[in-house]
Coordinates of C-alpha atoms in Angstrom, one line a residue:
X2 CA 0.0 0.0 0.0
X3 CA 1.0 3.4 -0.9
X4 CA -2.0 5.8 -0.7
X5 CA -3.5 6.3 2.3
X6 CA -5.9 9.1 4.1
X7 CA -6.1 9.7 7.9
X8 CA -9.3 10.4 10.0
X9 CA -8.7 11.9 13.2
X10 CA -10.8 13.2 16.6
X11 CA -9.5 16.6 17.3
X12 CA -10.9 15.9 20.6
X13 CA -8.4 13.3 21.4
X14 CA -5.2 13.7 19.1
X15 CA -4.6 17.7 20.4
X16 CA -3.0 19.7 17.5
X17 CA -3.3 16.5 15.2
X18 CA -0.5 15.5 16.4
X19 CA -0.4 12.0 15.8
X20 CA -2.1 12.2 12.3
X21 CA 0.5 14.4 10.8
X22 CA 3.3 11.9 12.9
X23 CA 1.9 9.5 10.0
X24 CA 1.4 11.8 7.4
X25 CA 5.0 12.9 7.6
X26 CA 6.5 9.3 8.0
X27 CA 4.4 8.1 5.0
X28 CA 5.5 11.3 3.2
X29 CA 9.2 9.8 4.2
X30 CA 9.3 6.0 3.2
X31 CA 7.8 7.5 -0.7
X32 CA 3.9 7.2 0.3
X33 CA 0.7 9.4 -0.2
X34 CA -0.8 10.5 2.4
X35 CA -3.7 13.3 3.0
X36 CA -5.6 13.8 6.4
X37 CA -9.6 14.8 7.1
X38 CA -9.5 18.4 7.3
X39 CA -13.2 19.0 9.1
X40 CA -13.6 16.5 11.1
X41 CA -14.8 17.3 14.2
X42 CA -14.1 21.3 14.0
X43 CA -16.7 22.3 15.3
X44 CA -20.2 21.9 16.4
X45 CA -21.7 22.9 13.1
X46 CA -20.0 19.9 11.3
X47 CA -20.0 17.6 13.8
X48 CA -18.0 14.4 13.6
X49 CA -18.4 13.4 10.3
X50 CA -16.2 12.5 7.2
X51 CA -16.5 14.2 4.0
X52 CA -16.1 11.0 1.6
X53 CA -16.0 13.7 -1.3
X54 CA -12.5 15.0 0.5
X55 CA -10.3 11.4 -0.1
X56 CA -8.6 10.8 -3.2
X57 CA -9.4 8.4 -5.5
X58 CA -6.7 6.5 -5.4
X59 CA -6.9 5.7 -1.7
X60 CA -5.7 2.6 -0.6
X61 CA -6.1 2.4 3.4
X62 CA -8.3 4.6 5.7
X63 CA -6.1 5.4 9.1
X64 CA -8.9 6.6 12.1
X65 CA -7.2 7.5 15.1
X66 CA -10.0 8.1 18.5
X67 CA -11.7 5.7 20.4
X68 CA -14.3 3.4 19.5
X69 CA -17.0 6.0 18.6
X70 CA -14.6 7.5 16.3
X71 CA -14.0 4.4 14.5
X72 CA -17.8 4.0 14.7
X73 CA -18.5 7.0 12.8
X74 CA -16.0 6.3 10.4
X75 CA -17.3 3.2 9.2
X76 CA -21.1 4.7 8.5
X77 CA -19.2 7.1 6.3
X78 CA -17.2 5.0 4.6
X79 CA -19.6 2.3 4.0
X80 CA -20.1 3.2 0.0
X81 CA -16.2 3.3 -0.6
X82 CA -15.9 -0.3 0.5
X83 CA -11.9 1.3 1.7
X84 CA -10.6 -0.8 4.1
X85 CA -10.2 0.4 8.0
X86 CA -7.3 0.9 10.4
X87 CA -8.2 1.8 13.3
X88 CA -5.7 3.3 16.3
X89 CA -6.6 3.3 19.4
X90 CA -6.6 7.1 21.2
X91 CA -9.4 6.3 23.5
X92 CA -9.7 3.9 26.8
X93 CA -11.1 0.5 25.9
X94 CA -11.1 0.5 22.2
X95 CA -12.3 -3.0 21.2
X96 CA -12.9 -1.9 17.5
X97 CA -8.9 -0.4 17.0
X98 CA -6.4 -2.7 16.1
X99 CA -3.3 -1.1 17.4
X100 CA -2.4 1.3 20.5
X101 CA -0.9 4.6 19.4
X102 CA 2.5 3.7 20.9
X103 CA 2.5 1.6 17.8
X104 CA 2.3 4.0 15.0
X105 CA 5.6 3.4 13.4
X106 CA 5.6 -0.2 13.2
X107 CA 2.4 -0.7 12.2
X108 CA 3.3 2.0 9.0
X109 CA 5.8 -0.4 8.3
X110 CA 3.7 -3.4 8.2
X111 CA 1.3 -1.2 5.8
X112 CA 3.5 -0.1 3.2
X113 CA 5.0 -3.9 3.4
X114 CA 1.3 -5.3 3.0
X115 CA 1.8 -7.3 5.8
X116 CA -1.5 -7.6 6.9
X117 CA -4.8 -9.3 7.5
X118 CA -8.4 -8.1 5.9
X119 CA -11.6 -8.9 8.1
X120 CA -14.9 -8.6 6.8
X121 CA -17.6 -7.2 8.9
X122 CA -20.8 -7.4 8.5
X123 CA -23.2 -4.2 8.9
X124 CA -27.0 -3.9 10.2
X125 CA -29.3 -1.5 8.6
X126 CA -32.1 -0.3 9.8
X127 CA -35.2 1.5 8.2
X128 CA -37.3 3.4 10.1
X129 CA -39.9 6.6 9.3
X130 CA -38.6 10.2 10.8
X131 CA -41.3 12.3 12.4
X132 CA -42.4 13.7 8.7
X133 CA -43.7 10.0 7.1
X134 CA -40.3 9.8 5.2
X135 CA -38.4 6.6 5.2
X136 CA -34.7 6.6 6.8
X137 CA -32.3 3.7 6.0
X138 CA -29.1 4.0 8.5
X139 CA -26.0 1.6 8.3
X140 CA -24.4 0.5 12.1
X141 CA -21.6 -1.5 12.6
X142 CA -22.6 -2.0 16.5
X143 CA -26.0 -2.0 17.1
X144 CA -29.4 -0.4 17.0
X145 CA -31.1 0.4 20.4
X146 CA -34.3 1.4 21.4
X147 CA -34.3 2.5 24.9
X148 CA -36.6 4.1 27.5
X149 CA -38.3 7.3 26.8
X150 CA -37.5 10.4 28.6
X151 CA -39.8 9.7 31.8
X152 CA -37.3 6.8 32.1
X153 CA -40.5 4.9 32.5
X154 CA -40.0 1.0 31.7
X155 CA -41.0 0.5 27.9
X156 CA -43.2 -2.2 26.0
X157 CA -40.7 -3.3 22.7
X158 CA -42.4 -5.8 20.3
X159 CA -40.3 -8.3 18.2
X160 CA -40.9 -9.5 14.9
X161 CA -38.5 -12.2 13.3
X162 CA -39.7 -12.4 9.6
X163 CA -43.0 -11.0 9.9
X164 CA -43.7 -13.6 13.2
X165 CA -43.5 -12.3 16.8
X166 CA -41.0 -13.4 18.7
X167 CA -41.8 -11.9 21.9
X168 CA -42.6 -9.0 23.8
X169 CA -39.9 -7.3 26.3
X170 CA -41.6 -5.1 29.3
X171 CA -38.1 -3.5 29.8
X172 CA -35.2 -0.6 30.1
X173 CA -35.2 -1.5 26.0
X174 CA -34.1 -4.2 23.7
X175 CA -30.2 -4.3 21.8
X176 CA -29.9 -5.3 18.7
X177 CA -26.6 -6.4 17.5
X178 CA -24.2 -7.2 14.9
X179 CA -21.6 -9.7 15.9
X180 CA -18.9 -6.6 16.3
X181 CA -21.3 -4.8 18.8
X182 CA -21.4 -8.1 20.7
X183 CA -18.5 -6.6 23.2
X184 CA -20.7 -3.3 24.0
X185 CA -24.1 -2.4 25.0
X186 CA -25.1 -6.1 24.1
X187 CA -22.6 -7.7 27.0
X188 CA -23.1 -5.1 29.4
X189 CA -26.9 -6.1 29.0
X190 CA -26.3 -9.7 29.4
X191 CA -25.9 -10.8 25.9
X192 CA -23.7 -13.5 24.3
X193 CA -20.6 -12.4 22.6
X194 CA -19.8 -13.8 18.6
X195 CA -16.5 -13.6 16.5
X196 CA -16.3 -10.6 14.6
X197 CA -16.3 -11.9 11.3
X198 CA -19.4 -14.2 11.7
X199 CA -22.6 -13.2 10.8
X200 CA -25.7 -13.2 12.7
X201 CA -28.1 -10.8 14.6
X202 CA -27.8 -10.8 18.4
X203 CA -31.6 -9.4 20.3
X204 CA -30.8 -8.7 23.9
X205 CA -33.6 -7.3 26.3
X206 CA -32.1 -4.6 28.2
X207 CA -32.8 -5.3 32.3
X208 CA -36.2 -7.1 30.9
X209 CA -38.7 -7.2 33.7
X210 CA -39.4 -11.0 33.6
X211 CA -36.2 -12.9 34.4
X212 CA -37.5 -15.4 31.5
X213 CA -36.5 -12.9 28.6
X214 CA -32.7 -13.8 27.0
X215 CA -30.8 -13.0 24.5
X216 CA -31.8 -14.8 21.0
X217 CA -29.1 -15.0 18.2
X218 CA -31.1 -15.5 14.4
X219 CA -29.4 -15.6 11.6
X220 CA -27.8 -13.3 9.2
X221 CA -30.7 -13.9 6.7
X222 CA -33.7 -12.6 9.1
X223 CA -35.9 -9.8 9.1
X224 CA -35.7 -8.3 12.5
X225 CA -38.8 -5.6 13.3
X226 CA -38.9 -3.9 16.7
X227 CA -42.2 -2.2 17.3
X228 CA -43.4 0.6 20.1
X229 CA -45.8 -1.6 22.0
X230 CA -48.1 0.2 25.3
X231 CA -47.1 -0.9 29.0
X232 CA -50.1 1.0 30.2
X233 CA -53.4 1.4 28.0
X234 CA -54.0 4.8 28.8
X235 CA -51.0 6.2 27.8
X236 CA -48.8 5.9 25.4
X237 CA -45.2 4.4 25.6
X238 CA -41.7 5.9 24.3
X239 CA -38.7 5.0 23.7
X240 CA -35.8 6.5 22.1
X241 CA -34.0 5.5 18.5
X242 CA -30.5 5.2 19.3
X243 CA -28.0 4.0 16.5
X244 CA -24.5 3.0 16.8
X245 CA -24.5 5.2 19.8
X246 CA -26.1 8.7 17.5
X247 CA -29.8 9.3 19.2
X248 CA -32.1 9.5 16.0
X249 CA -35.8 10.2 17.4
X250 CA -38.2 9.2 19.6
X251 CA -40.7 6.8 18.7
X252 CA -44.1 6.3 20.8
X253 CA -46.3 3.2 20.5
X254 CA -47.0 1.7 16.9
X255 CA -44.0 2.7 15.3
X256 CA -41.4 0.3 14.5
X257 CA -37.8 -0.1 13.0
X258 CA -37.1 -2.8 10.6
X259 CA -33.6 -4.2 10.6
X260 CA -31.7 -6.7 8.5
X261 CA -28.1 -7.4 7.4
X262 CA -26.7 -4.6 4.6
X263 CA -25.9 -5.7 1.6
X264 CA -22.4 -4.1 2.1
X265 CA -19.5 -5.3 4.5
X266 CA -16.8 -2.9 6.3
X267 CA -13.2 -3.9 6.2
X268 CA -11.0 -4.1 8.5
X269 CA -7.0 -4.0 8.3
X270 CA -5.6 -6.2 11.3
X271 CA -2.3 -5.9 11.8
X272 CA -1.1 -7.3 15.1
X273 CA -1.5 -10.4 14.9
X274 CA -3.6 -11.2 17.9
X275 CA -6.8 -12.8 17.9
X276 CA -9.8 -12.1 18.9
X277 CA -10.1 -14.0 21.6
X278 CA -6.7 -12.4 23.3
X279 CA -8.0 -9.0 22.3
X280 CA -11.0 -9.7 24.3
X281 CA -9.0 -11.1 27.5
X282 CA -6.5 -8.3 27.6
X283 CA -9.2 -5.5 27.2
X284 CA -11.7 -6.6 29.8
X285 CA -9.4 -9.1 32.0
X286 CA -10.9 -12.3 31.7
X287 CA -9.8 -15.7 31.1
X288 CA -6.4 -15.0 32.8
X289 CA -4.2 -18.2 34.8
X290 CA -4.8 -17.5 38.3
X291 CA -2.7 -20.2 39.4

């Protein structure tokens, strides 16, 4: 690889420091290299990537932040079908490959195309906006509805493939791709999958029946969550929450489809390590006590 474009969070790299440390060591070893002027700037903006702004010839996407970063990155970049490297600036950072005390190696290993490429796939979700007009939205982690702003528990209906599965009388339900297994969905309770498998995770969120679990159906399913009524005299809320961005509120009889895109996102892994290390070292399980 020679041509390559770095995202970064402002917020997090000060000054852009450690995007133009690549930038200029690219530049160095005889590679291309441009960085995402506007991301992040300013409130106006917001944290979003100008796809319009990378060159054509752009082999590698660099995004340096934490896991929301990375996130937001992949939504954009969905389209391009350019291939992800993400660097971890942020605490946990399950969806970044390597630790920013790693730059310069991992540069190495890029321009050497030493590397692995993962496919991941990506939910999307269609759902109306307050107006009657249908909204399709890509997420690499998951799709949430949670309770409304009375914090009152909420009623969520779900449909597998026009059937209903069940109804949750809960704090919300998680949706998941197998990527978002490690966040919301396993602080909820939910199983965790291997990245790069496919399948839909549904995980109530603090369900008030202790019978309600997580489900895993497959990759090929329609999933519809539906705005059901705890109370009959008043209507319940929740609120639309995708890959972390709050989108609206929904009230009972409204509903969000969801279903596997018909694109992946790729990721560049570069370390070596496997998933299942990745996920020992970050949250410090599966360790020899003895």
């Amino acid at each position: 690889m020679e041509h390559f474009f770095v995202i970064t969070n402002g917020s997090k790299d000060k000054g852009f420091k450690s995007a133009k440390k690549i930038k200029e060591y690219l530049e160095q070893k005889g590679c291309f290299c441009s960085i995402a002027t506007d991301y992040g700037q300013d409130d106006t903006k917001g944290y979003s990537t100008d796809i319009g702004e990378i060159p054509k010839d752009t082999q590698c996407v660099i995004v340096l932040g934490g896991d929301g970063t990375i996130l937001q990155a992949a939504n954009d970049l969905a389209a391009t079908r350019l291939p992800i490297l993400g660097v971890n600036l942020g605490n946990l950072g399950f969806l970044a490959d390597i630790e920013e005390n790693r730059l310069i190696p991992a540069m190495d290993k890029l321009i050497a195309n030493q590397f692995v490429m993962e496919e991941r796939m990506l939910l999307e979700g269609s759902y109306q906006d307050e107006s009657g007009k249908e909204i399709k939205q890509l997420a690499l982690n998951d799709i949430v509805i949670n309770k409304g702003h009375y914090y009152h528990l909420v009623c969520v209906k779900v449909y597998i493939n026009g059937k209903l599965l069940d109804f949750y009388i809960a704090d919300g339900v998680v949706i998941s791709s197998p990527t978002g297994s490690t966040g919301y969905n396993l602080s909820a309770g939910g199983p965790v999958m291997l990245p790069t498998m496919e399948g839909i995770i549904i995980t109530p969120i603090c369900p008030h029946s202790l019978n309600n679990r997580s489900l895993v159906v497959s990759a090929k399913d329609e999933v519809v969550v539906e705005i059901g009524n705890v109370k009959e005299e008043k209507k319940d809320e929740g609120i639309l929450i995708i890959d972390g961005m709050i989108q609206r509120t929904m009230y009972t009889g409204e509903s969000i489809s969801i279903q596997k895109a018909e694109k992946n996102t790729r990721f560049i892994k570069l370390n070596g390590a496997n998933f299942l290390e990745i996920f020992h070292n970050k949250l410090g399980m599966g360790k020899d006590t003895t």
